[in-house]
Short mmCIF file of C-alpha atoms in Angstrom, two decimals:
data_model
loop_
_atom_site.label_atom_id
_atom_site.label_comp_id
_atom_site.label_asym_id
_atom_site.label_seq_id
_atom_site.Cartn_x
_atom_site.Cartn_y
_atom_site.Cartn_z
CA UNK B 1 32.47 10.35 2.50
CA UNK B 2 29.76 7.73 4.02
CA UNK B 3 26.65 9.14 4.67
CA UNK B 4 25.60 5.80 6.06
CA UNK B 5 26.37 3.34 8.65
CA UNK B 6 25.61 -0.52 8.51
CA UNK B 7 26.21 -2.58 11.80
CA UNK B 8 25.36 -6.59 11.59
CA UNK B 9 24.03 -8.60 14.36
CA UNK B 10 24.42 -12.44 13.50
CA UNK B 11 22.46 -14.17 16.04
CA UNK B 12 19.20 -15.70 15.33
CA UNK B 13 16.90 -17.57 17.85
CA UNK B 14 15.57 -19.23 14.77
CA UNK B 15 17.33 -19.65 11.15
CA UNK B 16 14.91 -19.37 8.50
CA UNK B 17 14.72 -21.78 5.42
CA UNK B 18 15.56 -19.14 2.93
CA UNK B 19 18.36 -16.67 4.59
CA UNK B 20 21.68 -16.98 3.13
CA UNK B 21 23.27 -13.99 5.37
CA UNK B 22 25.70 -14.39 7.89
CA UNK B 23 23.77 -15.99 11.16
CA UNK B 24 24.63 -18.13 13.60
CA UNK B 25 22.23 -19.94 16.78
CA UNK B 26 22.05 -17.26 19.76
CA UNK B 27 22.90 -20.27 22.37
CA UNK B 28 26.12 -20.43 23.75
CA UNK B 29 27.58 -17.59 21.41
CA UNK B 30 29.82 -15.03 22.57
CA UNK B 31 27.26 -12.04 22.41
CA UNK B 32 28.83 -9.87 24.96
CA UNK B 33 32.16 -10.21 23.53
CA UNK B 34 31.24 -9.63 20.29
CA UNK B 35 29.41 -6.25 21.54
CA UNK B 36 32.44 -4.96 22.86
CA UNK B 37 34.38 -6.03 19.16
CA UNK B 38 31.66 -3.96 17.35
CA UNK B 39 32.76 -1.14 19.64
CA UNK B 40 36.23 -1.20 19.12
CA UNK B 41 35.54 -1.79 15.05
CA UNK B 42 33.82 1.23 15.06
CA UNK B 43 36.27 3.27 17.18
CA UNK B 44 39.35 1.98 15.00
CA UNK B 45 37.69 3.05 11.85
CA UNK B 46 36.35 6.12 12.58
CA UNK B 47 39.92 6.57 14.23
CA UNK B 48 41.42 6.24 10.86
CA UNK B 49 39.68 7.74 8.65
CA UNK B 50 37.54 10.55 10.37
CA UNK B 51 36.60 12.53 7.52
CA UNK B 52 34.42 9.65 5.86
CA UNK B 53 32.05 9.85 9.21
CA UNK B 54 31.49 13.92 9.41
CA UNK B 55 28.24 13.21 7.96
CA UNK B 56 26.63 10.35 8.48
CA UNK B 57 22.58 10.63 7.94
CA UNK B 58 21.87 6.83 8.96
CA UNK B 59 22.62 4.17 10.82
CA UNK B 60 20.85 0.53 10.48
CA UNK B 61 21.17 -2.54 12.79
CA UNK B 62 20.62 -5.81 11.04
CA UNK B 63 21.33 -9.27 10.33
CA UNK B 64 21.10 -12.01 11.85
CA UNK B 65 18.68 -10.29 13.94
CA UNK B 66 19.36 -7.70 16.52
CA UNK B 67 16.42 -8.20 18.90
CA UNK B 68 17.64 -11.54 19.64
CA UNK B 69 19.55 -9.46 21.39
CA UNK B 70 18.47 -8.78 25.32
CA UNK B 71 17.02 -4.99 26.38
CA UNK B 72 20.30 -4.75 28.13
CA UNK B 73 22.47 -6.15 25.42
CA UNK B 74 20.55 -3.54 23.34
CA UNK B 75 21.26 -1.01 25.88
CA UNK B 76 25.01 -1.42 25.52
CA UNK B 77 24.99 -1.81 22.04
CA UNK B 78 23.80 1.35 21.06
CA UNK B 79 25.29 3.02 23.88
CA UNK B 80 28.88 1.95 21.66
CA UNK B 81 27.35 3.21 18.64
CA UNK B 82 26.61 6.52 19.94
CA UNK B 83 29.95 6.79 21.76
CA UNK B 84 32.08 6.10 18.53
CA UNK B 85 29.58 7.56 15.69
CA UNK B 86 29.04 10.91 15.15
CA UNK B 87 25.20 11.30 15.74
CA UNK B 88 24.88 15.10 14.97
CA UNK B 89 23.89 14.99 11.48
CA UNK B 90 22.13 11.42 11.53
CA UNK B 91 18.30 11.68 10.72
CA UNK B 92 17.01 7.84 10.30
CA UNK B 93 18.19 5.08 12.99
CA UNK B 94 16.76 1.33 11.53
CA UNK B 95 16.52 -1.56 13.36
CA UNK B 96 15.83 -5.44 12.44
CA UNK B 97 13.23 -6.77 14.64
CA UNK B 98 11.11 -10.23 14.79
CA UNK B 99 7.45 -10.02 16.50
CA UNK B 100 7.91 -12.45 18.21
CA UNK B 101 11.25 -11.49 19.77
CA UNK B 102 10.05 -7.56 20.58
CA UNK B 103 9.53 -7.02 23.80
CA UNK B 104 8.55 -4.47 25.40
CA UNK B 105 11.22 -3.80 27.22
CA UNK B 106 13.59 -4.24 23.93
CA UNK B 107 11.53 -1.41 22.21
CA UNK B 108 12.26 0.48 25.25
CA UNK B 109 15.80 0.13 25.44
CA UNK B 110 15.92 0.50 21.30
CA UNK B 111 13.63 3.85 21.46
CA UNK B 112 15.75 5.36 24.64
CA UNK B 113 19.04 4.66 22.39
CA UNK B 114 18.39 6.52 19.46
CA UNK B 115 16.40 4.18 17.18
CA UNK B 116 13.69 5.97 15.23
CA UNK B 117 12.60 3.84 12.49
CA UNK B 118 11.36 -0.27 12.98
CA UNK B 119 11.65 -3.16 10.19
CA UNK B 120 9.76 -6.06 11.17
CA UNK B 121 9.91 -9.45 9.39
CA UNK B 122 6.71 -10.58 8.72
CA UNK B 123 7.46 -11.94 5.22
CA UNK B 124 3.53 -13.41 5.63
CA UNK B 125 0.03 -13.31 7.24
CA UNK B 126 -0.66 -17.18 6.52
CA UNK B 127 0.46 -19.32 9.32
CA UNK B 128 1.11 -22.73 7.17
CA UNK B 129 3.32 -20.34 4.88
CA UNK B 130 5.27 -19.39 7.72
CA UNK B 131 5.68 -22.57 9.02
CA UNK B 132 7.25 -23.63 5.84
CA UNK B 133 9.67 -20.56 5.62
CA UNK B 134 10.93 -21.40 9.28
CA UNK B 135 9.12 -18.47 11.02
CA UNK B 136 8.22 -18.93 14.41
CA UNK B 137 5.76 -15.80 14.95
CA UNK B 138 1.81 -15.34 14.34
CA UNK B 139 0.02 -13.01 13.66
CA UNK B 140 -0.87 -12.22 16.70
CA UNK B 141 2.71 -11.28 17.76
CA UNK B 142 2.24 -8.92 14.72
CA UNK B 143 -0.65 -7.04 15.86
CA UNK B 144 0.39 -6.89 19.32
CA UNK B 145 4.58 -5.80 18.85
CA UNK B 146 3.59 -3.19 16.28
CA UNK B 147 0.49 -1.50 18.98
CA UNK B 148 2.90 -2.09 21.64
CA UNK B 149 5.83 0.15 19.26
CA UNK B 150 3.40 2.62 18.93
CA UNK B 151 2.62 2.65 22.68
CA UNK B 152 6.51 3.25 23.08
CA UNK B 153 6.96 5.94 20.69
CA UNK B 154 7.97 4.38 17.27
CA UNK B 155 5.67 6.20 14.49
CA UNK B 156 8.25 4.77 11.59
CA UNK B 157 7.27 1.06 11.59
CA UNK B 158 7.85 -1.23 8.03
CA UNK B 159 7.31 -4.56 7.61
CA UNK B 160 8.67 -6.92 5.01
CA UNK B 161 6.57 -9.46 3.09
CA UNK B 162 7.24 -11.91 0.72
CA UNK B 163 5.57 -13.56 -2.95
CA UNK B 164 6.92 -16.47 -4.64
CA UNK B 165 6.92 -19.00 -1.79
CA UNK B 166 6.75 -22.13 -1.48
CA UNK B 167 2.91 -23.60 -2.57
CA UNK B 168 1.59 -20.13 -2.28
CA UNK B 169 -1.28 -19.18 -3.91
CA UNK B 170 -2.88 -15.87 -5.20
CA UNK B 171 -5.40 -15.58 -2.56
CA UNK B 172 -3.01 -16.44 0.38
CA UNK B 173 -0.66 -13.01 -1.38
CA UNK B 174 -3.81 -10.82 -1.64
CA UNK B 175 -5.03 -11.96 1.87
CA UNK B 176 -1.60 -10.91 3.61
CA UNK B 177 -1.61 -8.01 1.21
CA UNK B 178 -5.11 -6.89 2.99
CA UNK B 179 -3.85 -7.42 6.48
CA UNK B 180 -0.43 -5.80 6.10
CA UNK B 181 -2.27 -2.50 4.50
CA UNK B 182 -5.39 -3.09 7.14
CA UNK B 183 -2.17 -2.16 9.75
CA UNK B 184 -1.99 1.11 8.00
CA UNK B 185 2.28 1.86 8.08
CA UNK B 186 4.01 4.15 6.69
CA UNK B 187 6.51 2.01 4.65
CA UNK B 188 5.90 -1.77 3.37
CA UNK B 189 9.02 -3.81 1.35
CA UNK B 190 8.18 -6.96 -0.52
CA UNK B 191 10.53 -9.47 -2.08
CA UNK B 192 10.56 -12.30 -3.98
CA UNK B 193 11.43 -15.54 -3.03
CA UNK B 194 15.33 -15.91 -4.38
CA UNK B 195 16.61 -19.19 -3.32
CA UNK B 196 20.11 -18.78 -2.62
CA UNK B 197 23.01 -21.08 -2.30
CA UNK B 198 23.85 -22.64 1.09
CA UNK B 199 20.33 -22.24 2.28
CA UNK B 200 17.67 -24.45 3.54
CA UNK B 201 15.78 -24.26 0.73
CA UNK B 202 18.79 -24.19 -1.39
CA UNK B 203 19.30 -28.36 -0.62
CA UNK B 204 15.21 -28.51 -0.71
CA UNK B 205 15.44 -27.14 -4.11
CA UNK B 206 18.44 -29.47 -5.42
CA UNK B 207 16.56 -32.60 -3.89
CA UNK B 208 13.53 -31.23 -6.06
CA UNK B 209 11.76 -31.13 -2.69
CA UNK B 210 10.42 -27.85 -2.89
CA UNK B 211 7.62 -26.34 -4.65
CA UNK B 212 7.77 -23.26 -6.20
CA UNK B 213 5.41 -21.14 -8.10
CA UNK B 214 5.53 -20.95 -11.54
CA UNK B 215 7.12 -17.79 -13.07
CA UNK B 216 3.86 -16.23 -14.64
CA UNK B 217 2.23 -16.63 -11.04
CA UNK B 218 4.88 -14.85 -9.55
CA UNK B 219 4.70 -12.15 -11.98
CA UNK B 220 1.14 -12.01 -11.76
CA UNK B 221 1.63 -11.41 -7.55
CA UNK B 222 4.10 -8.76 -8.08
CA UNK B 223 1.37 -6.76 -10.90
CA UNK B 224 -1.16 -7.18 -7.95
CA UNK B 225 1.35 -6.20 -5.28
CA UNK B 226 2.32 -3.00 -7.66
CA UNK B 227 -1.55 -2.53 -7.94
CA UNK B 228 -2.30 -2.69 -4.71
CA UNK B 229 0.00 -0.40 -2.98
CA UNK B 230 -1.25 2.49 -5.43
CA UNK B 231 -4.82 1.63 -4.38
CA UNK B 232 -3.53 2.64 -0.87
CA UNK B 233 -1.74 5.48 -1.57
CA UNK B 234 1.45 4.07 -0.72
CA UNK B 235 4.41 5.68 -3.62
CA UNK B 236 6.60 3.11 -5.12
CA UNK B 237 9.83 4.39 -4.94
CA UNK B 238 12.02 1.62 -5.64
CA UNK B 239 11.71 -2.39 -7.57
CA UNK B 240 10.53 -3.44 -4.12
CA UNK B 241 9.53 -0.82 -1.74
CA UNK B 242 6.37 1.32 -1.07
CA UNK B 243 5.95 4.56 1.19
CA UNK B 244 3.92 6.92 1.97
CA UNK B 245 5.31 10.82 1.64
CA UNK B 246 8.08 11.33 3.56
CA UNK B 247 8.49 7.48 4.71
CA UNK B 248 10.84 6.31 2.22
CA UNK B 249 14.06 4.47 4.02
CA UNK B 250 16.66 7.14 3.57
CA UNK B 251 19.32 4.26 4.16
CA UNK B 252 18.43 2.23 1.46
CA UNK B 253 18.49 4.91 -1.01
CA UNK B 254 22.20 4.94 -0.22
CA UNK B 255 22.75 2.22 -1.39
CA UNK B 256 20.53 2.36 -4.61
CA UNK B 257 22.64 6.21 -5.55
CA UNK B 258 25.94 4.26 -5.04
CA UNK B 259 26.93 6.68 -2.37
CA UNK B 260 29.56 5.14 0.21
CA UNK B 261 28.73 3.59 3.66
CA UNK B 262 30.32 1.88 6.27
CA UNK B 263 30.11 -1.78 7.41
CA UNK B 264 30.94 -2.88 10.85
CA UNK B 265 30.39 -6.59 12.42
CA UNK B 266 31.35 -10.11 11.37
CA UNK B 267 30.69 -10.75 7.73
CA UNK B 268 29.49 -7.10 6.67
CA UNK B 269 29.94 -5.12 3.71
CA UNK B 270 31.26 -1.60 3.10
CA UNK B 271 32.14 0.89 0.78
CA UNK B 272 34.75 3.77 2.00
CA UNK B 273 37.19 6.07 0.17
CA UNK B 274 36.01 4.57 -3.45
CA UNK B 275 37.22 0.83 -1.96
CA UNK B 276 34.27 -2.08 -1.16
CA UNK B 277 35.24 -4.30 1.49
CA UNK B 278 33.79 -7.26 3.57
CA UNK B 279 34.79 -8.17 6.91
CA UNK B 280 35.76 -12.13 8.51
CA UNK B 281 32.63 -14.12 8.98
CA UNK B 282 33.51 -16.69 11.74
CA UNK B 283 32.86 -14.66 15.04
CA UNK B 284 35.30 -16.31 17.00
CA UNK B 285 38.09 -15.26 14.24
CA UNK B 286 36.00 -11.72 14.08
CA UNK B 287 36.38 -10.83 17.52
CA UNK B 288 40.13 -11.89 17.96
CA UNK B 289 41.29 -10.08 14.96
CA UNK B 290 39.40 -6.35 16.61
CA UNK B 291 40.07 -6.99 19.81
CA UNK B 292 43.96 -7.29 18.80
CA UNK B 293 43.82 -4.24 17.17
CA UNK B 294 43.12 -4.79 13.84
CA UNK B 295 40.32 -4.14 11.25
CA UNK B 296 38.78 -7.24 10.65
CA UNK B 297 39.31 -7.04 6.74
CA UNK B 298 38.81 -10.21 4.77
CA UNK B 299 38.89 -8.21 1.16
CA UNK B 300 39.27 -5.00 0.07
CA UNK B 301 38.84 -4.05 -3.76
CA UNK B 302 39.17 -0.63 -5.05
CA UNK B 303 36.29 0.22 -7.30
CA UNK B 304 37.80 1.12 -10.71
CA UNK B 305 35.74 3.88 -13.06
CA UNK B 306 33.55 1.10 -15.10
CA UNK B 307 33.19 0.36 -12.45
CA UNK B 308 31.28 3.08 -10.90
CA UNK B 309 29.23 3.90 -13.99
CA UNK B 310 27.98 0.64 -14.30
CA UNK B 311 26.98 0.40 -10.29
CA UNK B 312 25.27 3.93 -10.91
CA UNK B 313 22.62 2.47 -13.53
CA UNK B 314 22.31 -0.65 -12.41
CA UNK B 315 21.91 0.29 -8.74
CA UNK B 316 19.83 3.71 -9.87
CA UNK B 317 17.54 2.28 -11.95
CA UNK B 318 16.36 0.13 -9.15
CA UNK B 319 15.05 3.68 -7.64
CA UNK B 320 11.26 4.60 -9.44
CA UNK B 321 13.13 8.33 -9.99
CA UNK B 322 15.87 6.32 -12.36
CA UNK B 323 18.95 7.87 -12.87
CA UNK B 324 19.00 11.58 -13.35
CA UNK B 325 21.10 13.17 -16.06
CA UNK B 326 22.60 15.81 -13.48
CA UNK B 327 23.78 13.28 -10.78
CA UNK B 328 24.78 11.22 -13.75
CA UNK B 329 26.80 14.55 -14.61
CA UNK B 330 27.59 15.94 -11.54
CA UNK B 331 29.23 12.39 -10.50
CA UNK B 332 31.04 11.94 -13.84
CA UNK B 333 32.00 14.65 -15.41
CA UNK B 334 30.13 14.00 -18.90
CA UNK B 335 26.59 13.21 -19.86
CA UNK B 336 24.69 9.42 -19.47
CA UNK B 337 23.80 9.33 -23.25
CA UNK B 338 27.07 10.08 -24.19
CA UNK B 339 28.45 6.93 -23.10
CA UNK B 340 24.80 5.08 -22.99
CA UNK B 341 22.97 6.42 -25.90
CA UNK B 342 22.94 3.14 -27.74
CA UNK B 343 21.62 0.85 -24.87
CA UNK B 344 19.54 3.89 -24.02
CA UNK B 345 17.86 3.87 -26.97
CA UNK B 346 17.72 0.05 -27.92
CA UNK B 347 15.81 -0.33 -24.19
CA UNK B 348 13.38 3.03 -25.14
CA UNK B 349 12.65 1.08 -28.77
CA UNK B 350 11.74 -2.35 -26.39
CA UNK B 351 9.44 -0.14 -23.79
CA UNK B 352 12.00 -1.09 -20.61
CA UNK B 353 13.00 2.06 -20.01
CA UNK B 354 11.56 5.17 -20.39
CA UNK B 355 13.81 9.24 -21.35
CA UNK B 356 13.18 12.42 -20.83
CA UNK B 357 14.88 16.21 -19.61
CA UNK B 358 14.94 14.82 -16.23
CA UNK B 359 16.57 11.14 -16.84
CA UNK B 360 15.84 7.18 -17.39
CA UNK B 361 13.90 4.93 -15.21
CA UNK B 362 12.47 1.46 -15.98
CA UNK B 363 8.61 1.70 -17.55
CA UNK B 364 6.44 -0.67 -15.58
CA UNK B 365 7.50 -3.61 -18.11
CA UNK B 366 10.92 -3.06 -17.44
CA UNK B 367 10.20 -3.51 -13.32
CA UNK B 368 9.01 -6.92 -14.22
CA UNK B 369 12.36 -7.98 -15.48
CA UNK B 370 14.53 -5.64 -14.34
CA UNK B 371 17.47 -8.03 -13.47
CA UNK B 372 17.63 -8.01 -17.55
CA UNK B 373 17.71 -4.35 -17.81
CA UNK B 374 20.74 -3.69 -15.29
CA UNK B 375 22.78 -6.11 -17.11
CA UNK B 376 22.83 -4.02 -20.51
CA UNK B 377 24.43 -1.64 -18.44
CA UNK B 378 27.35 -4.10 -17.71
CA UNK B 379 31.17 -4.07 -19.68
CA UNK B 380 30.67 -7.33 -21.97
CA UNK B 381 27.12 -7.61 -22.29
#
């Protein structure tokens, strides 16, 4: 049974230098058309398979990035989502959003639909760091969008940041560390810089064009962001993700306790009756394939039972709370250390992770290379 629902939106107005998801130029794209396919995706689905949506607790809109979208493009949007997903039990509604793209009348038409919760891309507060990443906003589109969301109604606001960029020093991290907590938000997520294949950055990197911080810098910036965020009273409750009490993104812990979800929209991923799926990328080839009646599959694989233990601890202990012996048990049908015991304890004698009555979860050394941790976890290592 999903208790979430992911919907991509993969128009940009801007591409950024590090984004590897599926995204395409907003000119001359069929955005209408591929509305309506969303609609008819979602319909089909739930059509088929109703008892994996009687409880759906969140929906998220992202990308690509859905206010590149127009207020009335939004309007219809979520009009289909609400027409073909049953809203009753959901209790978090995300969107996606650029500053610089967030107008007022888009948080209108986003706040009048059903969305509840903002996530703004701000990766930075230093306007030649932003240059370089291929951002196109300031900081005063910052200020202003997120006092203008609060005008509207939104009290749920994040913003994302990033460390490990290009040329960027200490004091540019703590500086947009200061401004982004000056804002006072509920929620903050920060990510390293991965440089992914097929990316700007990716051919920058290869050319030996770009310039990267060296790897005891970055760990130093993700100590201070750690540090930080507990100064402000803001809860770590996951690798990369901050909160106060009761702010915590409810549809990102879905992902992180391996429950299922659905995906809907070219290029998105899904996990439904124990099988994890991604849709056709091309849009063109996306739209035809819905719009003739089909589900736009371009792989299904069934998820086999080593499967799911290993995408329990790997994906678990990304959560502060670790993995808990009774979901461990209550999913499984036998205890963690029975079939972990020995990594357990080999991580416990190296200070990664730490055990007690309630479960495992990484120490604070083991967040700094937790990558290493998850792949004990994994059949062959």
């Amino acid at each position: 049974m999903a208790r979430g629902v992911y919907i991509h939106i993969p128009f940009c107005h801007q591409i950024c230098n590090y984004c590897d998801f599926n995204k395409v130029f907003f000119k001359n794209q069929p955005v209408d058309e591929y509305i309506e396919a969303l609609g008819r995706e979602m319909e089909m689905t739930v059509a088929q398979m109703p008892e994996a949506f009687t409880n759906i607790e969140t929906i998220f809109l992202g990308g690509g990035t859905p206010t590149a979208l127009s207020a009335e493009q939004i309007e219809k949007l979520l009009g289909l989502i609400t027409k073909h997903i049953p809203m009753s039990s959901v209790k978090e509604f995300s969107s996606e959003a650029n500053p610089d793209e967030l107008t007022i009348d888009k948080l209108q038409a986003l706040y009048n639909g059903g969305v509840n919760r903002l996530s703004m891309g701000v990766q930075s507060f230093d306007q030649s760091l932003l240059e370089k990443i291929g951002r196109t906003h300031s900081n005063e589109h910052v200020y202003e969008t997120i006092q203008n969301a609060k005008n509207v109604g939104f009290e749920n606001i994040s913003i994302d940041l990033m460390y490990g960029l290009p040329g960027q020093t200490m004091e540019q991290w703590q500086e947009t560390l200061e401004r982004a907590l000056a804002l006072k938000l509920p929620h903050y997520s920060a990510y390293s810089l991965i440089v992914e294949p097929k990316t700007i950055f990716y051919i920058q990197y290869a050319k030996g064009k770009l310039h990267l911080p060296t790897e005891d810098l970055e760990t130093d910036m993700y100590s201070v962001l750690m540090d930080t965020m507990e100064a402000h009273g803001l809860k770590q409750y996951e690798i990369s993700n901050f909160a106060n009490e009761g702010y915590a993104s409810t549809h990102n812990k879905i992902y992180w306790d391996n429950d299922e979800y659905a995906g809907f929209g070219a290029g998105a991923h899904g996990y439904l009756e124990g099988i994890r799926y991604s849709n056709v990328a091309p849009i063109k080839k996306y739209i035809e394939t819905v719009m003739a009646g089909e589900r736009p599959l371009l792989h299904e694989h069934e998820v086999t039972a080593d499967e799911k233990l290993e995408e329990q601890m790997f994906l678990g202990l990304r959560k502060s709370a670790g993995v808990t012996h009774e979901e461990f048990e209550t999913k499984f049908g036998q205890p963690m250390l029975s079939i972990y015991k020995e990594i357990i304890d080999q991580l416990q004698e190296e200070q990664l992770i730490e055990l007690d009555s309630e479960g495992i979860r990484l120490t604070r050394k083991g967040r700094f290379i937790g990558n290493e941790v998850f792949q004990r976890f994994l059949v062959g290592e």
